[in-house]
Short mmCIF file of C-alpha atoms in Angstrom, two decimals:
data_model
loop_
_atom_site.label_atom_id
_atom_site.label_comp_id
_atom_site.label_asym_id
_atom_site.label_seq_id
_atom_site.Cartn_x
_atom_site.Cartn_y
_atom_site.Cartn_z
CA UNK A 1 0.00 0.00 0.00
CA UNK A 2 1.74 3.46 -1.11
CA UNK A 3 1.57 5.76 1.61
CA UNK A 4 2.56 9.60 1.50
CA UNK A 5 5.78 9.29 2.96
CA UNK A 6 6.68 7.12 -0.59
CA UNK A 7 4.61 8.97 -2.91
CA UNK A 8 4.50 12.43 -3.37
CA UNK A 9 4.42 14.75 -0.22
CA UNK A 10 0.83 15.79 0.06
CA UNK A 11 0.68 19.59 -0.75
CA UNK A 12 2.02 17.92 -4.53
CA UNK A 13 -0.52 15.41 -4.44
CA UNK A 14 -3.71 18.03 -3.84
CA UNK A 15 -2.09 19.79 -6.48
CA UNK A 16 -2.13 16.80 -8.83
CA UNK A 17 -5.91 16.25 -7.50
CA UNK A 18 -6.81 19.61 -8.69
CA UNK A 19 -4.70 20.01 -11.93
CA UNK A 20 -6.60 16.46 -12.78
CA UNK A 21 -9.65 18.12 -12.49
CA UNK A 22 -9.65 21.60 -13.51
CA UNK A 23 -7.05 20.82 -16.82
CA UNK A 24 -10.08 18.17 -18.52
CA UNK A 25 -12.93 21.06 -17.27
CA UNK A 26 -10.93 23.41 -19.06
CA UNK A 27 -9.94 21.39 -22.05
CA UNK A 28 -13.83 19.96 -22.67
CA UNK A 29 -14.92 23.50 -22.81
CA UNK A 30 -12.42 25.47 -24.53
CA UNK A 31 -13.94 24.74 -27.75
CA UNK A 32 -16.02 27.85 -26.37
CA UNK A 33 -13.16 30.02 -27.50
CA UNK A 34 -13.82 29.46 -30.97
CA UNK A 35 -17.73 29.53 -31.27
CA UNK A 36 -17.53 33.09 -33.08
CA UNK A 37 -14.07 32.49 -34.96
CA UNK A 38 -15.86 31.31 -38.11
CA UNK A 39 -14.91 27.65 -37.55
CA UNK A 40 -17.00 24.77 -38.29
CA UNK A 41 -18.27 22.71 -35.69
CA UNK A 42 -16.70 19.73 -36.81
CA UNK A 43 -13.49 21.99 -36.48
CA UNK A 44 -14.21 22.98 -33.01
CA UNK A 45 -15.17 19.49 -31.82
CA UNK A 46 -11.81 18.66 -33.17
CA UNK A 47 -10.05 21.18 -31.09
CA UNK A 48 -12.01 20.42 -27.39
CA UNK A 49 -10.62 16.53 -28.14
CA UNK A 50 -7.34 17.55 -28.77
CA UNK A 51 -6.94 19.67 -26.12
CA UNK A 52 -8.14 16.81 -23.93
CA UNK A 53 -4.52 15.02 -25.00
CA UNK A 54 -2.94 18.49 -24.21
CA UNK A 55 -4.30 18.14 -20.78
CA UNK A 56 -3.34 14.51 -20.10
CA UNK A 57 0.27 15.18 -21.50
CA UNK A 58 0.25 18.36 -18.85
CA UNK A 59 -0.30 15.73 -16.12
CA UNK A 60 2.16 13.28 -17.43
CA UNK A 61 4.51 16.31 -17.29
CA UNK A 62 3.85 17.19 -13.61
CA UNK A 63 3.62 13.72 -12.41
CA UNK A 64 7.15 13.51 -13.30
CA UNK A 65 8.80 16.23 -12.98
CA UNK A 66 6.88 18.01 -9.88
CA UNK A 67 5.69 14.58 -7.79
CA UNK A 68 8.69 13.18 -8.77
CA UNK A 69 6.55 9.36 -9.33
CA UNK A 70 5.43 7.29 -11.95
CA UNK A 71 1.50 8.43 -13.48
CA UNK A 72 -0.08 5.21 -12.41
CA UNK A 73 0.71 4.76 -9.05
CA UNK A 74 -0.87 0.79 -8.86
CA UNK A 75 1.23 -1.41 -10.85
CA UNK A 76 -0.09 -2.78 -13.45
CA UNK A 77 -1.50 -6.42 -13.27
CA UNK A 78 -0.19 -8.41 -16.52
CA UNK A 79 -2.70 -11.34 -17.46
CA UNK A 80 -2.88 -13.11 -20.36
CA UNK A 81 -4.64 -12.71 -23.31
CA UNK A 82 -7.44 -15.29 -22.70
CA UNK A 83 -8.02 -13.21 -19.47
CA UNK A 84 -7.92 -9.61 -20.61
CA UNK A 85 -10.52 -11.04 -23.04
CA UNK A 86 -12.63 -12.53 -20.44
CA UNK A 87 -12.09 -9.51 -18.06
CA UNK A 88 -13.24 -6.74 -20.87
CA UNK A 89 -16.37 -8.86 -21.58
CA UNK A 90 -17.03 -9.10 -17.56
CA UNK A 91 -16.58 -5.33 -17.25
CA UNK A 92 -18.58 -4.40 -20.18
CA UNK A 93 -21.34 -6.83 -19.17
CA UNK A 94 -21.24 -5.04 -15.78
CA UNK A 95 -21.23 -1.43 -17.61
CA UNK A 96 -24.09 -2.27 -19.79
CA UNK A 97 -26.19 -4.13 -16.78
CA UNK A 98 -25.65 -0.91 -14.66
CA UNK A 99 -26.58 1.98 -17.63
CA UNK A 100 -30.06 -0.19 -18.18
CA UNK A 101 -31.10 -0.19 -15.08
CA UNK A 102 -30.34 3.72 -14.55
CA UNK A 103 -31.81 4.30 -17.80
CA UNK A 104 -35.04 2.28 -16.05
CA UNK A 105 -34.68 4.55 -13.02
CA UNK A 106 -35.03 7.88 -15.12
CA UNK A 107 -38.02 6.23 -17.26
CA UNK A 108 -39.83 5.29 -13.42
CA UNK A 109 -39.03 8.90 -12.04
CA UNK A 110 -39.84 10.32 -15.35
CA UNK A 111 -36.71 12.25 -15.75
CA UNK A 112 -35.74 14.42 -18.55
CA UNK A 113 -33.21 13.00 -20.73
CA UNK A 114 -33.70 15.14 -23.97
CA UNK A 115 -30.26 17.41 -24.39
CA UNK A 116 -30.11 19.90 -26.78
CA UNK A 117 -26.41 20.10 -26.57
CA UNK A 118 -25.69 16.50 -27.08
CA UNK A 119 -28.03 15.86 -30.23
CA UNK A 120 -26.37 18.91 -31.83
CA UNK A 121 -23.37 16.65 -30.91
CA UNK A 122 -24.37 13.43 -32.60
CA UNK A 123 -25.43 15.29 -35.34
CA UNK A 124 -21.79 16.21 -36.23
CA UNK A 125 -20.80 13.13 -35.53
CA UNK A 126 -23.23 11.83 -37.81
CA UNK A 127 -21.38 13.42 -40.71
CA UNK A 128 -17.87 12.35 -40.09
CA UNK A 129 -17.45 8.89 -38.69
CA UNK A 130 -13.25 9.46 -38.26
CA UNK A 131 -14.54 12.17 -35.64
CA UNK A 132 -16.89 9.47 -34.30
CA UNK A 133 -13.97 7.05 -33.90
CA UNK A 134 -11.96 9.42 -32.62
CA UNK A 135 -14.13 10.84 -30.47
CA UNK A 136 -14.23 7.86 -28.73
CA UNK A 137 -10.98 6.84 -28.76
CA UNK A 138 -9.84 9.91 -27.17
CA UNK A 139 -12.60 9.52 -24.60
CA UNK A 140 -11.70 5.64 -23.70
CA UNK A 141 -7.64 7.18 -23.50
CA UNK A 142 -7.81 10.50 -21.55
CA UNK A 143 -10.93 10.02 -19.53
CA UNK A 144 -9.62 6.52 -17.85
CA UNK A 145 -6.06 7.88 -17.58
CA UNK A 146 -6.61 10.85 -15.86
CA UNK A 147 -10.12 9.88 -13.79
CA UNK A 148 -8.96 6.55 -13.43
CA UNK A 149 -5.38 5.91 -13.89
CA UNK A 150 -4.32 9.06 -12.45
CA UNK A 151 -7.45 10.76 -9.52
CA UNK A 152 -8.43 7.99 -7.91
CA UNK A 153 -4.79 6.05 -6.47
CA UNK A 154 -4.18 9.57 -5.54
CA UNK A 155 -7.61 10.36 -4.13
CA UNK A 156 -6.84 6.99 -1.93
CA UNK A 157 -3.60 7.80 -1.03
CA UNK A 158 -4.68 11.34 0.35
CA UNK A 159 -7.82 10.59 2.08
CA UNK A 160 -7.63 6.65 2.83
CA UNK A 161 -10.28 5.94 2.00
CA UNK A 162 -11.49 3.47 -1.04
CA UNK A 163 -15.68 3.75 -1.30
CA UNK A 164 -15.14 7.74 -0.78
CA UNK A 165 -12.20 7.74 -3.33
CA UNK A 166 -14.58 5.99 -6.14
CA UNK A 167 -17.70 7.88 -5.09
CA UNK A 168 -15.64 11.86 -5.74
CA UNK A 169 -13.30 10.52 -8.73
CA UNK A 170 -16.75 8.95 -10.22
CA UNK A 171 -18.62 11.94 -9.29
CA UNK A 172 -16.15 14.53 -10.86
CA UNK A 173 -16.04 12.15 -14.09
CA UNK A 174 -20.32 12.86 -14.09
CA UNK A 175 -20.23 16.65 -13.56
CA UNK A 176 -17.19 17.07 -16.48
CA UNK A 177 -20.55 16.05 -18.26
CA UNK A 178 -23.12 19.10 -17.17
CA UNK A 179 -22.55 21.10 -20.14
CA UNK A 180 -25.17 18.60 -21.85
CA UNK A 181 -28.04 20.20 -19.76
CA UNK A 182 -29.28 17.81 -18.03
CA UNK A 183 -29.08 16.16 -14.44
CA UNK A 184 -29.71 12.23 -16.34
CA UNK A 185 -26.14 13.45 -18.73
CA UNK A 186 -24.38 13.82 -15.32
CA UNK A 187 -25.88 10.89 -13.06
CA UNK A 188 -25.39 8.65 -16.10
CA UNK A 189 -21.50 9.68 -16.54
CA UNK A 190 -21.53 8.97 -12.27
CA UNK A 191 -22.82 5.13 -12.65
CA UNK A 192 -20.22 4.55 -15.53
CA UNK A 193 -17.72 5.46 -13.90
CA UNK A 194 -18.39 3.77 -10.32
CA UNK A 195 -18.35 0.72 -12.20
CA UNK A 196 -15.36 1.41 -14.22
CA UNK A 197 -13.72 2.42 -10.74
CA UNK A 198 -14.47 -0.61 -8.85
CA UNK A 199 -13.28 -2.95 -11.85
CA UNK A 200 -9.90 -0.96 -12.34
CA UNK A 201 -9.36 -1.48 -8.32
CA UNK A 202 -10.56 -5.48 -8.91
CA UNK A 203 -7.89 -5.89 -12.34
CA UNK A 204 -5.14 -3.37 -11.29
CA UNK A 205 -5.20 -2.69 -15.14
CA UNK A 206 -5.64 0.21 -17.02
CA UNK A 207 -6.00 -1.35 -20.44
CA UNK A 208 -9.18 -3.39 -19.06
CA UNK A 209 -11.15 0.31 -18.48
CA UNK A 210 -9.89 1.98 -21.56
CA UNK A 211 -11.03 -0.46 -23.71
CA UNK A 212 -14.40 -1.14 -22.26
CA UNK A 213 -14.76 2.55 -22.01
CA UNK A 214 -13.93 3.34 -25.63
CA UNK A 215 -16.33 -0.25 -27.00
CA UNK A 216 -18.99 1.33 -24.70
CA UNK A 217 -18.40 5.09 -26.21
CA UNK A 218 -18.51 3.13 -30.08
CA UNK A 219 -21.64 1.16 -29.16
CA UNK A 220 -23.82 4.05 -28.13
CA UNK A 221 -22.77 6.91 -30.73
CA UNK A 222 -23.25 4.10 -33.56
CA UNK A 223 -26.41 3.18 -32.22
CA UNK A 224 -27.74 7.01 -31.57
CA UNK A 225 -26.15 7.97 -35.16
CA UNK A 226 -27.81 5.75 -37.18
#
């Protein structure tokens, strides 16, 4: 068990916690900039991903040269092939099993789930499936690496504890999504990525999330594009 006496000293490690969480706020919305510099959408969706890497490479950068440690702080668990198979089917199962049965929950409660925002999002997608692709390729990378990967050893190490470690690096992974408008596009984001959390601290492997992130990301925008 790292400790903060072999990790980074803790005023670094808030640090990290915050850069980790204000650099992807900023980078989601800094497409913003450009909404009256003539631009395409397409063109500005582009930017906001990329500047999603920008902010992962930023955190690369600090973790080590200012904490001085490696970016994941668990080790990663090798397994073989047969079982990263077996352990990406699991997870998605798991992913898909928990988004019904919210999306059942909003239908009982009769919550609003209609988002402006996002349809204007799949419709741009719609056009350009190597945005689509990308899009969630960038998501499955950046999102697990810095909510996953990255927040959540470090939200253990600081406040030792596990459940309340999943519950704020979950919850902060749901509210990066408010900008679609609606309190289902946040609660939604929150259930994902509980379950993503609890199966990256069952595999102690990063590769596991990503790719059940980014197949889970593919699955939905194909099936809301067509």
């Amino acid at each position: 068990m790292l400790n903060i006496t072999n990790a980074a000293k803790k005023p670094t490690l808030i640090i990290g916690i915050i850069l980790s969480i204000l650099l992807p706020f900023l980078a989601i919305y800094s497409s913003l900039l450009f909404k009256d510099s003539g631009l395409s959408k397409e063109a500005q969706f582009y930017i906001s991903r990329f500047t999603i890497w920008i902010s992962l490479l930023l955190l690369f950068l600090y973790s080590f040269k200012i904490e001085k440690q490696p970016f994941l702080l668990w080790k990663e668990t090798e397994y073989s092939f047969s079982f990263l198979t077996t352990a990406i089917l699991k997870t998605f199962l798991k992913l898909f099993l928990a988004v019904v049965l919210t999306g059942l929950l909003f239908m009982l409660l009769k919550m609003n789930s209609q988002s402006t925002v996002l349809n204007k999002a799949l419709g741009i997608l719609k056009k350009s499936y190597v945005l689509l692709f990308f899009t969630c390729v960038t998501a499955g990378i950046t999102e697990e690496l810095i909510f996953r990967g990255y927040l959540l050893p470090r939200l253990e190490l600081l406040i030792k504890n596990q459940k309340l470690a999943i519950l704020i690096s979950s919850s902060v992974f749901g509210f990066m999504h408010f900008g679609y408008g609606t309190l289902v596009n946040i609660i939604g984001p929150i259930v994902i990525g509980v379950v993503l959390a609890l199966q990256y601290e069952k595999y102690r492997n990063i590769k596991i999330v990503i790719i059940c992130h980014f197949l889970w990301d593919l699955f939905l925008l194909m099936l809301k594009t067509k």
